[in-house]
PDB file of C-alpha atoms and ligand atoms in Angstrom:
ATOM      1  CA  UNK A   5       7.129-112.355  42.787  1.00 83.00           C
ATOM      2  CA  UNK A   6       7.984-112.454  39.483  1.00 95.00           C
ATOM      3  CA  UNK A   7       9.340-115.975  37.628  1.00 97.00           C
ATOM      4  CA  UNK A   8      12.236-114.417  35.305  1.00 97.00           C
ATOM      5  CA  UNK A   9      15.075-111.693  35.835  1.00 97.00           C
ATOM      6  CA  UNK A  10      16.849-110.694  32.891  1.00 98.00           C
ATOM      7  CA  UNK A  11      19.903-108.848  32.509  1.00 97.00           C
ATOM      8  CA  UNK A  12      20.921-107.005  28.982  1.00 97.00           C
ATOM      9  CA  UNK A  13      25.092-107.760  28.371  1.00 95.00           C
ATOM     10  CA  UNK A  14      25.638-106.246  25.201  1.00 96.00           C
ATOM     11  CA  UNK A  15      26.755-107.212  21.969  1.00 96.00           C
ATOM     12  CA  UNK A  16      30.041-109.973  22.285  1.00 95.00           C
ATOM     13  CA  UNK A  17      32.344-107.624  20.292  1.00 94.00           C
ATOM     14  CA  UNK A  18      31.507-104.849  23.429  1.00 95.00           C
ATOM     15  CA  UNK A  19      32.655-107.805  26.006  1.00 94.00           C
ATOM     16  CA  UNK A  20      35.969-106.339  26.527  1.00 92.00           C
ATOM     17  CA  UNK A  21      34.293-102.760  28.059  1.00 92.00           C
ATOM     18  CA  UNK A  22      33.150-105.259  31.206  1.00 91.00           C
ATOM     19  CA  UNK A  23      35.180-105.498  33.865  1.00 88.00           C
ATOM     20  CA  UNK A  24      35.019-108.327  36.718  1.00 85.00           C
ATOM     21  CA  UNK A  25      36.311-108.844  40.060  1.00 82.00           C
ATOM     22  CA  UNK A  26      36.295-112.561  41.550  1.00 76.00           C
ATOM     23  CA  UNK A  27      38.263-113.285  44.490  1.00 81.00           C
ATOM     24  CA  UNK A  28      41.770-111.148  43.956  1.00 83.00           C
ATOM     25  CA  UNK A  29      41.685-111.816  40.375  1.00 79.00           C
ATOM     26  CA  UNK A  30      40.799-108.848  38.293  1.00 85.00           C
ATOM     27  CA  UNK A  31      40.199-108.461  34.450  1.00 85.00           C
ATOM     28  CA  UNK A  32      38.084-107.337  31.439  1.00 89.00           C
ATOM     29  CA  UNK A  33      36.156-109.424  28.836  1.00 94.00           C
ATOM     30  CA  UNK A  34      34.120-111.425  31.356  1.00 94.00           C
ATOM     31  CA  UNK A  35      30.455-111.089  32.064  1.00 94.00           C
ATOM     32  CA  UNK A  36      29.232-113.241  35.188  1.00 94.00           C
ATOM     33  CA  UNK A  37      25.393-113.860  35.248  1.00 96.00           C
ATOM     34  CA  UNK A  38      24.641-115.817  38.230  1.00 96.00           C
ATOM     35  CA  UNK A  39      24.199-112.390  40.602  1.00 95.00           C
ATOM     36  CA  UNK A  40      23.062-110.462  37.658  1.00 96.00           C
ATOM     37  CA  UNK A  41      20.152-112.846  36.849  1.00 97.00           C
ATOM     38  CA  UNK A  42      19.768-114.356  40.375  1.00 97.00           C
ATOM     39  CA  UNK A  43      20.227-118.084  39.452  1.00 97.00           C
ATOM     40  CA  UNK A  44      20.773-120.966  41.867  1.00 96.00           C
ATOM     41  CA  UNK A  45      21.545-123.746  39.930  1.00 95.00           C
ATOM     42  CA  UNK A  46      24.049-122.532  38.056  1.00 96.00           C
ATOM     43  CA  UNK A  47      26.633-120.063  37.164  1.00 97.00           C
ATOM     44  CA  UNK A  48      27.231-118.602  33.489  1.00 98.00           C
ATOM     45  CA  UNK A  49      29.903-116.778  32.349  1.00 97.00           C
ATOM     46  CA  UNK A  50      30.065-114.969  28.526  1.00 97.00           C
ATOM     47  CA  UNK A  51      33.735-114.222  27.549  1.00 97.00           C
ATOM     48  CA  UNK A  52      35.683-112.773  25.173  1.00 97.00           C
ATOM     49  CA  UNK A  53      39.474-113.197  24.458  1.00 97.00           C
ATOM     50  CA  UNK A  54      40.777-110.972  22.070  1.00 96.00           C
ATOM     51  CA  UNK A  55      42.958-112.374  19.279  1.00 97.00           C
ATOM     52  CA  UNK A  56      46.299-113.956  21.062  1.00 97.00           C
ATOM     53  CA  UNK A  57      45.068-114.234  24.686  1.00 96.00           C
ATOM     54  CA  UNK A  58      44.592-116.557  26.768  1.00 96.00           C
ATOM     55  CA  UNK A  59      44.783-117.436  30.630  1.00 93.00           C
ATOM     56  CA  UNK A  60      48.031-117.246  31.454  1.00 91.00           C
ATOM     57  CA  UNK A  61      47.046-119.836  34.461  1.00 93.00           C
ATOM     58  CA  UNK A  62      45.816-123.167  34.920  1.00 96.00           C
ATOM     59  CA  UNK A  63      42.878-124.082  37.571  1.00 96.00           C
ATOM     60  CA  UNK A  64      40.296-126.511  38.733  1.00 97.00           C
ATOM     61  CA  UNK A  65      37.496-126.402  40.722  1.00 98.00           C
ATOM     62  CA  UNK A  66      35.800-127.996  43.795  1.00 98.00           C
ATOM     63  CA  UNK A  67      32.831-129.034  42.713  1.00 98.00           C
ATOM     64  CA  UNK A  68      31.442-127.656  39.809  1.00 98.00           C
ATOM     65  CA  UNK A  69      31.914-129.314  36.501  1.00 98.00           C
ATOM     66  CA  UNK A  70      32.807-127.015  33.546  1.00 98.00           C
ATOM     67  CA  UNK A  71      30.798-126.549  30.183  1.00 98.00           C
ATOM     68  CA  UNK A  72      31.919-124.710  27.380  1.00 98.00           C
ATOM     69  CA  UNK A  73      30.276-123.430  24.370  1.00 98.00           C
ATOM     70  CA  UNK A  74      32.268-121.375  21.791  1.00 98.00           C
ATOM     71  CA  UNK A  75      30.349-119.022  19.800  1.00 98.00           C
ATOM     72  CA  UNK A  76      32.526-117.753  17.427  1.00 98.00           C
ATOM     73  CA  UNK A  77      36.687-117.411  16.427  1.00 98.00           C
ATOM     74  CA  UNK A  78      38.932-120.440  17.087  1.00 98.00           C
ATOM     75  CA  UNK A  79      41.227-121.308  19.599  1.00 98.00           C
ATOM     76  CA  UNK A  80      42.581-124.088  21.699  1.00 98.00           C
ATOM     77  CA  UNK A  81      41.687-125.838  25.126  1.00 98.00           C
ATOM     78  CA  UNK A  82      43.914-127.362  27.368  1.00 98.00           C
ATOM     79  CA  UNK A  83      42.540-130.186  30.336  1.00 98.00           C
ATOM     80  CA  UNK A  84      45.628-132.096  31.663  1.00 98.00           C
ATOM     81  CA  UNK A  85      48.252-131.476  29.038  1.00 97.00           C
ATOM     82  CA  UNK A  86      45.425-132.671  26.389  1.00 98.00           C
ATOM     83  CA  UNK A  87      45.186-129.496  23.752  1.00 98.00           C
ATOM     84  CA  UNK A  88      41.970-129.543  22.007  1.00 98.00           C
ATOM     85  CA  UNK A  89      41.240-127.176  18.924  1.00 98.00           C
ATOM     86  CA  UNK A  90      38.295-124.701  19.349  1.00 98.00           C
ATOM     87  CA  UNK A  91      36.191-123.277  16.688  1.00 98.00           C
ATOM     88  CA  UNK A  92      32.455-121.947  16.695  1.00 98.00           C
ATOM     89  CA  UNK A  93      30.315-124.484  17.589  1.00 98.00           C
ATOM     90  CA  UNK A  94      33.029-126.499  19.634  1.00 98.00           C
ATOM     91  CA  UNK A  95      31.404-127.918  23.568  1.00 98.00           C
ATOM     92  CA  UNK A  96      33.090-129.372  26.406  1.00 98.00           C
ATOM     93  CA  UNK A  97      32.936-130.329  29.220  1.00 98.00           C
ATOM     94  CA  UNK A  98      35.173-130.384  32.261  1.00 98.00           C
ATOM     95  CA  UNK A  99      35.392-132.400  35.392  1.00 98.00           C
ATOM     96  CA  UNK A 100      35.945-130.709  38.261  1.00 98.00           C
ATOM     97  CA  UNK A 101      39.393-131.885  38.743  1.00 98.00           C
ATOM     98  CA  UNK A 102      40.230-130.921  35.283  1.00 98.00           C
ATOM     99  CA  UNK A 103      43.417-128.391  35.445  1.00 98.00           C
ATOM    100  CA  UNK A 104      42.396-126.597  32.587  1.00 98.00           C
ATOM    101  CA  UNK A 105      43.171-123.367  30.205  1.00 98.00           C
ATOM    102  CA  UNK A 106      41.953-121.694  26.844  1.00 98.00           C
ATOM    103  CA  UNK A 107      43.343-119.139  24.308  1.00 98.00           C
ATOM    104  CA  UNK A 108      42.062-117.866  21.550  1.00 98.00           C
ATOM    105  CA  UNK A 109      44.277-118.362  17.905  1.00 98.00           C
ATOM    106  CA  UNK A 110      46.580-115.193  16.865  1.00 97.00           C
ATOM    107  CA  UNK A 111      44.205-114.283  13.815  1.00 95.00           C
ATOM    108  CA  UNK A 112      40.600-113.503  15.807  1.00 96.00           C
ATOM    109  CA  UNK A 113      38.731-113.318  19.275  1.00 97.00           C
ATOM    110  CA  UNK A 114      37.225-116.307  21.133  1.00 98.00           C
ATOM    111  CA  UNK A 115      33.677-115.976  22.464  1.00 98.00           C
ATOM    112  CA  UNK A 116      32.468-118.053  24.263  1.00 98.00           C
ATOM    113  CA  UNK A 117      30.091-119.312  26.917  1.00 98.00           C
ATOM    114  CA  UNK A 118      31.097-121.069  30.578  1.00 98.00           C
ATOM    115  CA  UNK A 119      28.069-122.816  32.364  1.00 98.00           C
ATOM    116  CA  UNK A 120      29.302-123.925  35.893  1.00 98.00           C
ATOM    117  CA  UNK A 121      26.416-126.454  37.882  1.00 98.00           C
ATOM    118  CA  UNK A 122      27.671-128.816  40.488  1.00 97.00           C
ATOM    119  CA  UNK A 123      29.270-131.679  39.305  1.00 97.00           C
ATOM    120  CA  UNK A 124      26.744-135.100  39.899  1.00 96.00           C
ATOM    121  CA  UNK A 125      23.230-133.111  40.389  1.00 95.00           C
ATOM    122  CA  UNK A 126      21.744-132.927  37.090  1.00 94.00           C
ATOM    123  CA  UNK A 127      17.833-134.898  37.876  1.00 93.00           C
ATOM    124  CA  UNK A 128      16.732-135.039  34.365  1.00 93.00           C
ATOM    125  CA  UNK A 129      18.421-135.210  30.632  1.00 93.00           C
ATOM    126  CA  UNK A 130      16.501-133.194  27.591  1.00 91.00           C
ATOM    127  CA  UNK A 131      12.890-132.452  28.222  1.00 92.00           C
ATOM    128  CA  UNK A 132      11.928-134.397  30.473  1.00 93.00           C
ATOM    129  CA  UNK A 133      11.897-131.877  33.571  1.00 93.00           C
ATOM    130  CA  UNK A 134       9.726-130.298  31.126  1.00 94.00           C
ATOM    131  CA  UNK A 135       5.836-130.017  31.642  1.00 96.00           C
ATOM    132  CA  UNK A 136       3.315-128.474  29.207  1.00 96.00           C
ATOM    133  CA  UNK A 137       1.320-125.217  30.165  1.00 96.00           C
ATOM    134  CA  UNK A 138      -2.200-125.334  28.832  1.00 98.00           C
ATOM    135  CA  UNK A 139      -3.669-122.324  26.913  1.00 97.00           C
ATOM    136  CA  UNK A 140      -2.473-120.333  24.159  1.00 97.00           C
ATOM    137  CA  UNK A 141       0.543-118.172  23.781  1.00 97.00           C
ATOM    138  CA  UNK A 142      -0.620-114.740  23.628  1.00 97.00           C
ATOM    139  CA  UNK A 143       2.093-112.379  22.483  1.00 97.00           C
ATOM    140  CA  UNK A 144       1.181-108.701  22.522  1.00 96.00           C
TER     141      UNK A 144
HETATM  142 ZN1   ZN B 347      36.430-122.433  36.023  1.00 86.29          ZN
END
């Protein structure tokens, strides 16, 4: 069985051809990975809202925390009436509980990425579930 599944998206300025389905909420600009790539410890989401659009909802979750990576254009967060200004390179994350929202600004799209894991289970911090595989790297 092979060790890795991968799973082309596109290009981030194509984002708005996909179109999801999760639960009875439908839309476009959303790419969910975790069926796609078969993971189990976490699910990803890349997104793109185009210039002026954001969720026009609020939600939390059960228990997966929230982390957010924008990639590129600017924007704002929301997380219990706290607004937070987005721009490339901006993280966060977001306890479950957090009723949260995002838009992107009037002038350009926000990309970005959404990395769900359940909230309290991370084992090890930075490298250190890490182990080193003897031999040489042999690309062809
Ligand atoms: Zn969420």
């Amino acid at each position: 069985m092979s060790n890795v599944v991968s799973y082309e998206a596109g290009r981030w300025s194509a984002l708005g051809d996909h179109v999801f389905q999760a639960g009875s909420r439908k839309g476009s600009g959303k790419v969910f990975l975790s069926e796609r790539l078969q993971s189990t410890g976490a699910e990803v989401s890349l997104n793109r809202l185009e210039a002026g659009q954001g969720y026009p909802f609020l939600h939390r979750h059960e228990t997966h925390e929230e982390i957010y990576i924008v990639v590129s254009g600017t924007g704002d967060f929301l997380v219990d009436g706290q607004q937070i200004p987005l721009r490339e390179g901006s993280t966060l994350r977001v306890a479950p509980n957090g009723a949260r929202s995002i838009r992107a600004s009037m002038g350009e799209p926000l990309c970005f990425l959404c990395i769900q894991a359940v909230d309290g289970t991370l084992k090890q911090r930075t490298v250190a579930d890490g182990r080193l595989v003897e031999g040489p790297v042999e690309w062809k």
